[in-house]
């Protein structure tokens, strides 16, 4: 028979999945002989059975609960509902990962009309007993039965008002017994149509049921969705003997952190209350005392407590968050866990613990969440500014950072005002590729529509701009040049502030503070670079991007998207001439003009990278992305080409496609129009030669062919561009090393990677497209069904955010294996959005890729994630005490 | 050193790849001790070396040619260019597969100004010698040097006119020597700027070069592309001692088939000419005699010939196509090969050879090309009608068969006139799903745009309608109800005839003949059914389709696309109400109406199939495919829903997608709107119960969920529909066996088939979508680049026509293996267009699928192809004499 219930002493700290984090820690503390109240844990498996059985706790589980309850009664020499020595227990939820939103705690369970009297007699403290009882009724009704706790609070408030009491402490035992408790019971009955349960075993089963059922309450589900925690883990339930901090002035209760959770400083940090139960500390009804006061109030207890919690920190080798209670001069540790902390604190604690010799560097690297690095990177509003700020509006936090400036409603106006030195916030319904320059010129972007993978969101993250999208209360009148929020209309030029980390939009300009990348941060990153084996490159399309990438420690450019340069300035007109040409000759004229721009673009990038590798992807998107939108724009092209408006419009229309994502793009364009890639490689090669001569460093351009799906494509395109390159080198009588490789972004390319590898010097996994085609999901259309999938729990993570390891990852694995079978030294990288996602980066490390490439602003995150992947391998390989259970 | 040149005696009939078909047959005949002129073969590998070396024949190959030439001189006791006994040879191309478009033959090579005199003296026939010489100059100039042969023919024509000659036979030796040959040489020199080569070795190398280079000439490349023959096979060259049929009346030459190549009847069939060379027989200059006359002219030779060719037929166990020459009373066999034949002949010969005990049934099955079956199925124009018919226009032959009727330009008009009993040809720019009813009502479809996979083409093949698409010379004026071809405008109602097998469009009504499916055909198909292990089902959406499927021997329905029923009649309005609803309640009202139609549809299909399995696919396409097109149509829906026009249009617009193929469709619809599939399964189940009761047969509906890509999808959707089904069965207090399975058409589904198989009773590979996503090719957009791919030889076969075995096939293999690992009895089928393609069917057999499903009109083809796949395995397993090299 499966074991569903464990006494604390039967568990240990490795059993987190089964006993939950809290249960495993309680077991660990018991095993460390700490003064922990006794109890038992109902397992997460029992929770899953409960759901499998249609929300019923089956007989076997009930039987095991009874067995453990009997043992607890024996150990404590108390009896649940006993008339002589009644056992009171707390009931707490405890999942594998700590999780707000679930039922937290019920205290004093076991009290009823009889046992409350016994307790009163035993403790010689009638007030304490009845106060406990009323607390229990209130808590049980609220968390286990869903009765609004405000109803109970009102009773107390009225009572205090009526009697002129200043605080709860003024309430007398008689008040509780004769007035409060009868009223509480009446509320319970009125709301639920039954009497408050008097049978303690019934109370216990009700509480356990409530914990199980809280696993699926809405807030818990939302939290798990947001934090990528699977829904099938289940929660455990901890049933523990009560101890009482409210048994007079020699009793008390508190919580403490062994280090400062906000700053990471190494000093005990916590609060406590004399003569109180735990909930009083967090509920904010009474103002708790700083933990230091305990040294004065109860010096002996304080010393014991400090010794224990420092011992726990030493044991867990991490900052601890402990709950304790003093019952009539005796200290109990109720709970300990690795403490939650800010990014700053995580960083400082990890570095300090290394310096203190408690953990090694690989362990330290695993102690900082890569995503917390974002907090350390982006400018933030000062705390003072936030405290005073007025939230006008909220949207989705699409790209972190804080920005204040004047609102402009078009990209052109944004550029114009930014050039005049103004701080600009670009505000649009949504953005499109033509807004790029405006997005670059501004400090922050705010849109009224779109989601986390909308154009604005993706580009802003790439550029490191603060961005809030989908701010529903915002409407824009482009004609009148105004925007309206909550009925108030503002003109262009109005100052606002946006917080891309929270999604909040504030009125006026809030003070911003920049972050420094020095000290502990620099030290941790130096350890990261020592340990990581996966290279980190950046996706950078402009010299400016390249500078940013270098600043954050990128080791090269993994993806330079040439088409992003096509929208800038006048060149879009030549692009349009090129695509609306009817003949090779017309097309070559336009391409010659574009060549002049492209060679300068590449020179700028090479100069910024000073010899670091640069991978340039040849033209990828379908041509119609560059088409004119208005008749005026068409007319400009028509004039240049010497054609009629009608002629160029017909040509333009003919380029529209039913499914452009699966259409005439990537290397397919180069099969039809080889002259486009030939122009691009000429620019790449000549720019490299020029900058090589200029800087005296060695430049090895890496030329990447997009959208290859068949061996014949790479053979054909590589043949053409190689000819064009060799011709160019011959013309200049010079030699230059260069590499030609391909994106692997078509499932077929991954499946036939062995034949493609014969012709490629490197593969770069384009996991955005690979995800689209492997799932058959269009990124542009996924918004119409992904919310339903999330709501109905069909997906846990958006596969465009974190790489789908079992499907898309399988193709990455297949292609890596097949490619290296043919060419053992084949260089493998990834350049989709996943290149900046920590989980995906770990996958890339494990598959054996050579590098990831991500947006410049994700480079630090990627460096840390890459180091963590390496660290985890080292820690697993050296299965010593250094390997500690990592708390989420 | 590699052997590049083989004497005939060194080869054998299994060496077709290396020696070409002709070379291998010559070797075989030599080994059979037949009277074959001696010679040698330059291998296909030498041809590939020639291309690899930049179109140069390297020294080693030249050396080996010299060695074999010496041996040939020794064997024949003649010398190339010799003054005493000059060797003359023929030079012929010979690839692995017989291939028109390549250089065919050069005869009499070795003649020059000197050897012609020796020949004249030796044969005592000056005229013969000089006639041979002038033929050689003409042929060499034409086929090896590209000089137009008309130039040479003109010389003869002028000569005959000038001298009043009636035929070539009147030309004298002196004419040839003094007039014709000098003029021929002058033409050569004028055209090529050099003298006609006098060195026979130079002639020989020139001829071999010409053969090699003809491998890549345009006609040959086009032929290979059309016939899916790889371009890297290369051609061999056969050099063979000349024998002369033109050495007087005891000489002659001819070709014969051992059976009738048009009808398959078992009688010798051929032609010959006395005192002539082979080219005279085929060139049509002299009218050849029927082979029977040879029995009178040369009875001894005739008997020997018949004995030999019947022996050859026995040896090869197939109908032979032989060339022979009689040189001064001695018979030589120049060549034999399996004869090309019509579909009718292929069928009759295969069946007869089994009856004659020459081949076994598996071999017979491999002797009929599955695509030839099409010829036997579809109505054809009579030969007489075609001879007289006037071709107005040509397009792509999209769906075979012949149809005559009156042109109508809209689907509605086509339906209306067909109902009046007229024969209708539907003529449109292109067709769309709304034209389905019109396409069904007509006999043939003609479109001015679109390719072989356009809507018109796919649907017409599915319906078995004759169809010609992409007829460029056609323009249509829908307003005026006219169409224009070559400047002439015709009104609706004009009679035309279209031939879907050739793509020709004729003026007026041509006579059509229907085909019978009895006799030899029925016998062969019965053998096919005995041997095949792969099931053959049909894709059928209506009771009418189901009837057709049964007629052609389908064993069930593998794909019933419920959405095809959605366009019929009034129901499109309910569909539109459903998709434009805002609330569940509105949607359920419309679904309830659709339910009434769907249950009748399913009943009709079950009745037609009488208990055979029927796989119904739940709704698949994106909803916007059903949207209204005009404001009027929107208004109708608005009125029904009680909304404004603007409201329903906003809703309609919101359904448009950037990449609908990758959008909100398939089971993704059922995640958002579970009520749609619930309605459909209710109809499926209730129809099955009703028809089961009605017919007393057992019906087991197979319900197929489309577009599953993740385990969670099938779990969710299956859970919902199972609940709906069980509720329905409970309501009717009845039991019904049913199966739930899924399409595998998303790459991710194939890659994770193990987890999906846990929840599926069958997989059906939707290889249309699977091909789209595996290649990243949109079928709707492929027309913009596939022609370039074909022209530049980047693809050999359209992957939507024949399954891409190395890429898409790999996914089919992966999914099959993973699925069966989890569920060994998992039923596997395929229901894409590939289910009717013979090569793809063989792949399906080899992968171990249970069945293919194809359009009803492809069922016979599929049955034969499935049988061939099984037959080929049997023949390989029993490596006996029955296994004969199959000639293409």
Tab-separated table of C-alpha atoms in Angstrom, chain B residues 123-392:
chain	number	residue	atom	x	y	z
B	123	UNK	CA	31.349	-4.878	-101.977
B	124	UNK	CA	31.565	-4.270	-105.622
B	125	UNK	CA	28.782	-1.760	-105.050
B	126	UNK	CA	29.920	1.830	-105.598
B	127	UNK	CA	26.462	3.226	-105.142
B	128	UNK	CA	26.026	1.525	-101.742
B	129	UNK	CA	29.394	2.795	-100.537
B	130	UNK	CA	28.818	6.401	-101.518
B	131	UNK	CA	25.203	6.327	-100.356
B	132	UNK	CA	26.467	5.120	-96.964
B	133	UNK	CA	29.115	7.824	-96.911
B	134	UNK	CA	26.614	10.605	-97.669
B	135	UNK	CA	24.243	9.222	-94.995
B	136	UNK	CA	27.105	9.242	-92.514
B	137	UNK	CA	28.081	12.837	-93.315
B	138	UNK	CA	24.484	13.925	-92.943
B	139	UNK	CA	23.876	12.077	-89.664
B	140	UNK	CA	27.173	13.051	-88.094
B	141	UNK	CA	26.690	16.688	-89.070
B	142	UNK	CA	23.178	16.676	-87.722
B	143	UNK	CA	23.321	14.746	-84.484
B	144	UNK	CA	26.962	15.239	-83.501
B	145	UNK	CA	27.502	18.767	-84.778
B	146	UNK	CA	24.046	20.332	-84.796
B	147	UNK	CA	23.849	21.130	-88.498
B	148	UNK	CA	20.215	21.153	-89.614
B	149	UNK	CA	19.555	17.977	-91.600
B	150	UNK	CA	17.079	19.802	-93.834
B	151	UNK	CA	20.052	21.461	-95.534
B	152	UNK	CA	21.224	18.031	-96.663
B	153	UNK	CA	17.775	16.814	-97.651
B	154	UNK	CA	17.410	19.857	-99.902
B	155	UNK	CA	20.473	18.781	-101.877
B	156	UNK	CA	18.818	15.428	-102.610
B	157	UNK	CA	15.473	17.010	-103.405
B	158	UNK	CA	17.030	19.467	-105.859
B	159	UNK	CA	19.043	16.697	-107.458
B	160	UNK	CA	15.951	14.550	-107.945
B	161	UNK	CA	13.959	17.419	-109.354
B	162	UNK	CA	16.726	18.454	-111.705
B	163	UNK	CA	17.120	14.917	-113.017
B	164	UNK	CA	13.445	13.995	-112.887
B	165	UNK	CA	14.092	11.148	-110.433
B	166	UNK	CA	11.029	9.661	-108.710
B	167	UNK	CA	12.739	8.269	-105.614
B	168	UNK	CA	16.090	8.106	-103.832
B	169	UNK	CA	16.633	4.771	-105.539
B	170	UNK	CA	17.031	6.569	-108.846
B	171	UNK	CA	20.054	8.477	-107.617
B	172	UNK	CA	23.164	7.036	-109.164
B	173	UNK	CA	26.536	6.235	-107.674
B	174	UNK	CA	28.032	9.063	-109.696
B	175	UNK	CA	25.420	11.476	-108.387
B	176	UNK	CA	26.432	10.616	-104.849
B	177	UNK	CA	30.134	10.654	-105.479
B	178	UNK	CA	30.484	13.691	-107.683
B	179	UNK	CA	27.620	15.848	-106.630
B	180	UNK	CA	26.020	14.972	-103.308
B	181	UNK	CA	29.117	14.300	-101.220
B	182	UNK	CA	31.028	17.431	-102.293
B	183	UNK	CA	27.940	19.525	-101.586
B	184	UNK	CA	27.470	17.850	-98.177
B	185	UNK	CA	31.077	18.587	-97.239
B	186	UNK	CA	30.645	22.171	-98.372
B	187	UNK	CA	27.591	22.557	-96.126
B	188	UNK	CA	29.577	21.169	-93.189
B	189	UNK	CA	32.451	23.529	-93.784
B	190	UNK	CA	30.206	26.555	-94.324
B	191	UNK	CA	28.346	25.901	-91.105
B	192	UNK	CA	31.206	24.863	-88.845
B	193	UNK	CA	34.224	26.542	-90.396
B	194	UNK	CA	36.250	23.338	-90.656
B	195	UNK	CA	36.502	20.340	-92.921
B	196	UNK	CA	34.455	17.238	-92.329
B	197	UNK	CA	36.744	15.019	-90.177
B	198	UNK	CA	38.529	12.397	-92.242
B	199	UNK	CA	40.265	10.646	-89.322
B	200	UNK	CA	37.907	7.814	-88.200
B	201	UNK	CA	39.256	7.919	-84.641
B	202	UNK	CA	38.510	11.610	-84.509
B	203	UNK	CA	35.027	10.779	-85.850
B	204	UNK	CA	34.583	8.178	-83.106
B	205	UNK	CA	35.632	10.471	-80.266
B	206	UNK	CA	33.433	13.218	-81.707
B	207	UNK	CA	30.437	10.886	-81.727
B	208	UNK	CA	31.042	9.711	-78.148
B	209	UNK	CA	31.367	13.326	-77.019
B	210	UNK	CA	28.108	14.117	-78.800
B	211	UNK	CA	26.310	11.310	-76.962
B	212	UNK	CA	27.633	12.463	-73.611
B	213	UNK	CA	26.717	16.050	-74.278
B	214	UNK	CA	23.210	15.120	-75.473
B	215	UNK	CA	22.526	13.826	-71.917
B	216	UNK	CA	22.122	17.422	-70.817
B	217	UNK	CA	20.356	18.844	-73.832
B	218	UNK	CA	17.123	20.590	-73.136
B	219	UNK	CA	14.717	17.963	-74.408
B	220	UNK	CA	16.436	15.249	-72.405
B	221	UNK	CA	16.404	17.358	-69.241
B	222	UNK	CA	12.738	18.179	-69.687
B	223	UNK	CA	11.927	14.530	-70.293
B	224	UNK	CA	13.723	13.471	-67.134
B	225	UNK	CA	12.001	16.170	-65.124
B	226	UNK	CA	8.634	15.011	-66.385
B	227	UNK	CA	9.434	11.380	-65.670
B	228	UNK	CA	11.186	11.832	-62.333
B	229	UNK	CA	14.439	10.370	-63.647
B	230	UNK	CA	17.475	11.650	-61.738
B	231	UNK	CA	19.872	13.816	-63.697
B	232	UNK	CA	22.973	12.153	-62.328
B	233	UNK	CA	22.542	8.720	-63.921
B	234	UNK	CA	24.456	9.581	-67.079
B	235	UNK	CA	24.281	7.755	-70.392
B	236	UNK	CA	26.397	4.960	-71.810
B	237	UNK	CA	27.631	4.842	-75.434
B	238	UNK	CA	27.462	1.696	-77.543
B	239	UNK	CA	29.956	1.282	-80.387
B	240	UNK	CA	29.014	-1.606	-82.623
B	241	UNK	CA	30.216	-3.054	-85.881
B	242	UNK	CA	27.984	-1.951	-88.777
B	243	UNK	CA	26.047	-4.426	-90.790
B	244	UNK	CA	24.305	-3.302	-93.947
B	245	UNK	CA	20.747	-3.810	-94.956
B	246	UNK	CA	21.300	-1.816	-98.080
B	247	UNK	CA	23.675	-4.137	-99.915
B	248	UNK	CA	21.125	-5.148	-102.507
B	249	UNK	CA	17.959	-7.216	-102.624
B	250	UNK	CA	19.312	-9.964	-100.390
B	251	UNK	CA	19.697	-7.344	-97.709
B	252	UNK	CA	17.148	-5.484	-95.640
B	253	UNK	CA	16.319	-4.077	-92.263
B	254	UNK	CA	13.342	-3.855	-89.920
B	255	UNK	CA	11.874	-3.446	-86.465
B	256	UNK	CA	9.352	-5.674	-84.798
B	257	UNK	CA	7.359	-6.094	-81.634
B	258	UNK	CA	6.716	-9.618	-80.433
B	259	UNK	CA	3.157	-8.544	-79.544
B	260	UNK	CA	0.937	-5.658	-80.582
B	261	UNK	CA	2.078	-2.581	-78.624
B	262	UNK	CA	-1.279	-0.846	-79.005
B	263	UNK	CA	-3.681	-3.701	-78.187
B	264	UNK	CA	-1.417	-6.309	-76.615
B	265	UNK	CA	-2.581	-9.040	-78.969
B	266	UNK	CA	-0.149	-11.936	-79.284
B	267	UNK	CA	1.077	-11.665	-82.838
B	268	UNK	CA	4.354	-10.481	-84.347
B	269	UNK	CA	3.958	-6.925	-85.417
B	270	UNK	CA	6.569	-5.030	-87.371
B	271	UNK	CA	7.868	-3.559	-90.566
B	272	UNK	CA	10.894	-3.905	-92.796
B	273	UNK	CA	12.461	-2.618	-95.975
B	274	UNK	CA	14.509	-4.474	-98.548
B	275	UNK	CA	17.838	-2.891	-99.411
B	276	UNK	CA	17.691	-0.193	-96.784
B	277	UNK	CA	19.265	0.963	-93.576
B	278	UNK	CA	17.360	1.135	-90.312
B	279	UNK	CA	16.695	4.832	-90.429
B	280	UNK	CA	14.761	4.390	-93.672
B	281	UNK	CA	12.184	2.299	-91.794
B	282	UNK	CA	11.428	4.877	-89.177
B	283	UNK	CA	12.060	8.003	-91.278
B	284	UNK	CA	8.952	7.454	-93.364
B	285	UNK	CA	10.699	8.237	-96.668
B	286	UNK	CA	9.887	4.833	-98.072
B	287	UNK	CA	6.764	2.997	-96.998
B	288	UNK	CA	7.887	-0.113	-95.124
B	289	UNK	CA	6.379	-3.523	-95.666
B	290	UNK	CA	4.472	-5.525	-93.092
B	291	UNK	CA	6.719	-8.089	-91.456
B	292	UNK	CA	4.539	-10.968	-92.798
B	293	UNK	CA	5.831	-10.205	-96.293
B	294	UNK	CA	9.289	-11.269	-95.136
B	295	UNK	CA	7.970	-14.823	-94.924
B	296	UNK	CA	7.433	-14.644	-98.667
B	297	UNK	CA	10.542	-12.604	-99.552
B	298	UNK	CA	13.034	-14.461	-97.341
B	299	UNK	CA	11.309	-17.481	-95.778
B	300	UNK	CA	14.482	-18.867	-94.244
B	301	UNK	CA	15.414	-15.570	-92.658
B	302	UNK	CA	11.836	-15.075	-91.479
B	303	UNK	CA	11.777	-18.424	-89.699
B	304	UNK	CA	15.150	-17.728	-88.058
B	305	UNK	CA	13.998	-14.259	-86.995
B	306	UNK	CA	10.727	-15.474	-85.497
B	307	UNK	CA	12.551	-18.216	-83.636
B	308	UNK	CA	15.029	-15.719	-82.236
B	309	UNK	CA	12.551	-13.043	-81.172
B	310	UNK	CA	10.183	-15.560	-79.619
B	311	UNK	CA	13.218	-16.930	-77.809
B	312	UNK	CA	14.064	-13.433	-76.659
B	313	UNK	CA	10.503	-12.948	-75.396
B	314	UNK	CA	10.825	-16.211	-73.537
B	315	UNK	CA	14.183	-15.177	-72.154
B	316	UNK	CA	13.071	-11.768	-70.986
B	317	UNK	CA	9.554	-12.981	-70.276
B	318	UNK	CA	8.179	-9.822	-71.728
B	319	UNK	CA	7.146	-8.384	-75.048
B	320	UNK	CA	10.268	-7.413	-77.024
B	321	UNK	CA	10.990	-4.551	-79.404
B	322	UNK	CA	13.779	-5.785	-81.746
B	323	UNK	CA	15.789	-4.217	-84.550
B	324	UNK	CA	17.284	-6.547	-87.132
B	325	UNK	CA	19.267	-6.303	-90.317
B	326	UNK	CA	19.844	-8.834	-93.082
B	327	UNK	CA	23.188	-8.351	-94.761
B	328	UNK	CA	23.449	-10.298	-97.969
B	329	UNK	CA	21.320	-13.137	-96.640
B	330	UNK	CA	22.713	-13.154	-93.116
B	331	UNK	CA	20.493	-12.095	-90.199
B	332	UNK	CA	21.765	-9.849	-87.437
B	333	UNK	CA	19.853	-8.775	-84.346
B	334	UNK	CA	20.902	-5.220	-83.621
B	335	UNK	CA	18.958	-4.537	-80.498
B	336	UNK	CA	16.204	-5.864	-78.277
B	337	UNK	CA	14.392	-4.256	-75.397
B	338	UNK	CA	11.137	-4.556	-73.505
B	339	UNK	CA	8.662	-2.833	-75.791
B	340	UNK	CA	6.811	0.315	-74.862
B	341	UNK	CA	3.064	-0.172	-74.892
B	342	UNK	CA	-0.241	1.495	-74.162
B	343	UNK	CA	-2.113	0.893	-70.946
B	344	UNK	CA	-4.452	-1.476	-72.741
B	345	UNK	CA	-1.580	-3.462	-74.194
B	346	UNK	CA	0.305	-3.524	-70.893
B	347	UNK	CA	-2.759	-5.004	-69.239
B	348	UNK	CA	-3.454	-7.634	-71.883
B	349	UNK	CA	0.183	-8.718	-72.227
B	350	UNK	CA	0.611	-9.029	-68.466
B	351	UNK	CA	-2.526	-11.166	-68.129
B	352	UNK	CA	-1.706	-13.269	-71.220
B	353	UNK	CA	1.847	-13.964	-70.057
B	354	UNK	CA	0.458	-15.342	-66.804
B	355	UNK	CA	-1.972	-17.556	-68.723
B	356	UNK	CA	0.904	-18.693	-70.931
B	357	UNK	CA	2.901	-19.610	-67.825
B	358	UNK	CA	5.741	-17.213	-68.639
B	359	UNK	CA	5.410	-15.036	-65.585
B	360	UNK	CA	3.748	-15.315	-62.210
B	361	UNK	CA	1.030	-13.029	-60.918
B	362	UNK	CA	3.277	-10.775	-58.816
B	363	UNK	CA	5.409	-10.142	-61.871
B	364	UNK	CA	2.329	-9.428	-63.966
B	365	UNK	CA	1.229	-6.817	-61.452
B	366	UNK	CA	4.516	-4.972	-61.802
B	367	UNK	CA	4.082	-4.827	-65.584
B	368	UNK	CA	1.311	-2.207	-65.621
B	369	UNK	CA	2.145	1.335	-64.577
B	370	UNK	CA	-0.480	2.388	-62.036
B	371	UNK	CA	-0.878	5.701	-63.815
B	372	UNK	CA	-1.734	3.813	-67.009
B	373	UNK	CA	-4.821	2.641	-65.196
B	374	UNK	CA	-6.112	6.190	-65.558
B	375	UNK	CA	-6.224	5.643	-69.312
B	376	UNK	CA	-8.435	2.655	-68.735
B	377	UNK	CA	-10.795	4.454	-66.417
B	378	UNK	CA	-11.658	7.789	-67.814
B	379	UNK	CA	-13.778	8.354	-70.881
B	380	UNK	CA	-11.666	9.289	-73.898
B	381	UNK	CA	-12.375	11.028	-77.159
B	382	UNK	CA	-12.549	8.561	-80.027
B	383	UNK	CA	-9.505	8.498	-82.267
B	384	UNK	CA	-11.607	9.651	-85.186
B	385	UNK	CA	-12.906	12.625	-83.234
B	386	UNK	CA	-9.406	13.647	-82.205
B	387	UNK	CA	-8.132	13.385	-85.773
B	388	UNK	CA	-10.761	15.829	-86.900
B	389	UNK	CA	-10.849	18.028	-83.809
B	390	UNK	CA	-9.679	21.625	-83.917
B	391	UNK	CA	-7.469	22.616	-80.949
B	392	UNK	CA	-8.591	26.062	-79.760
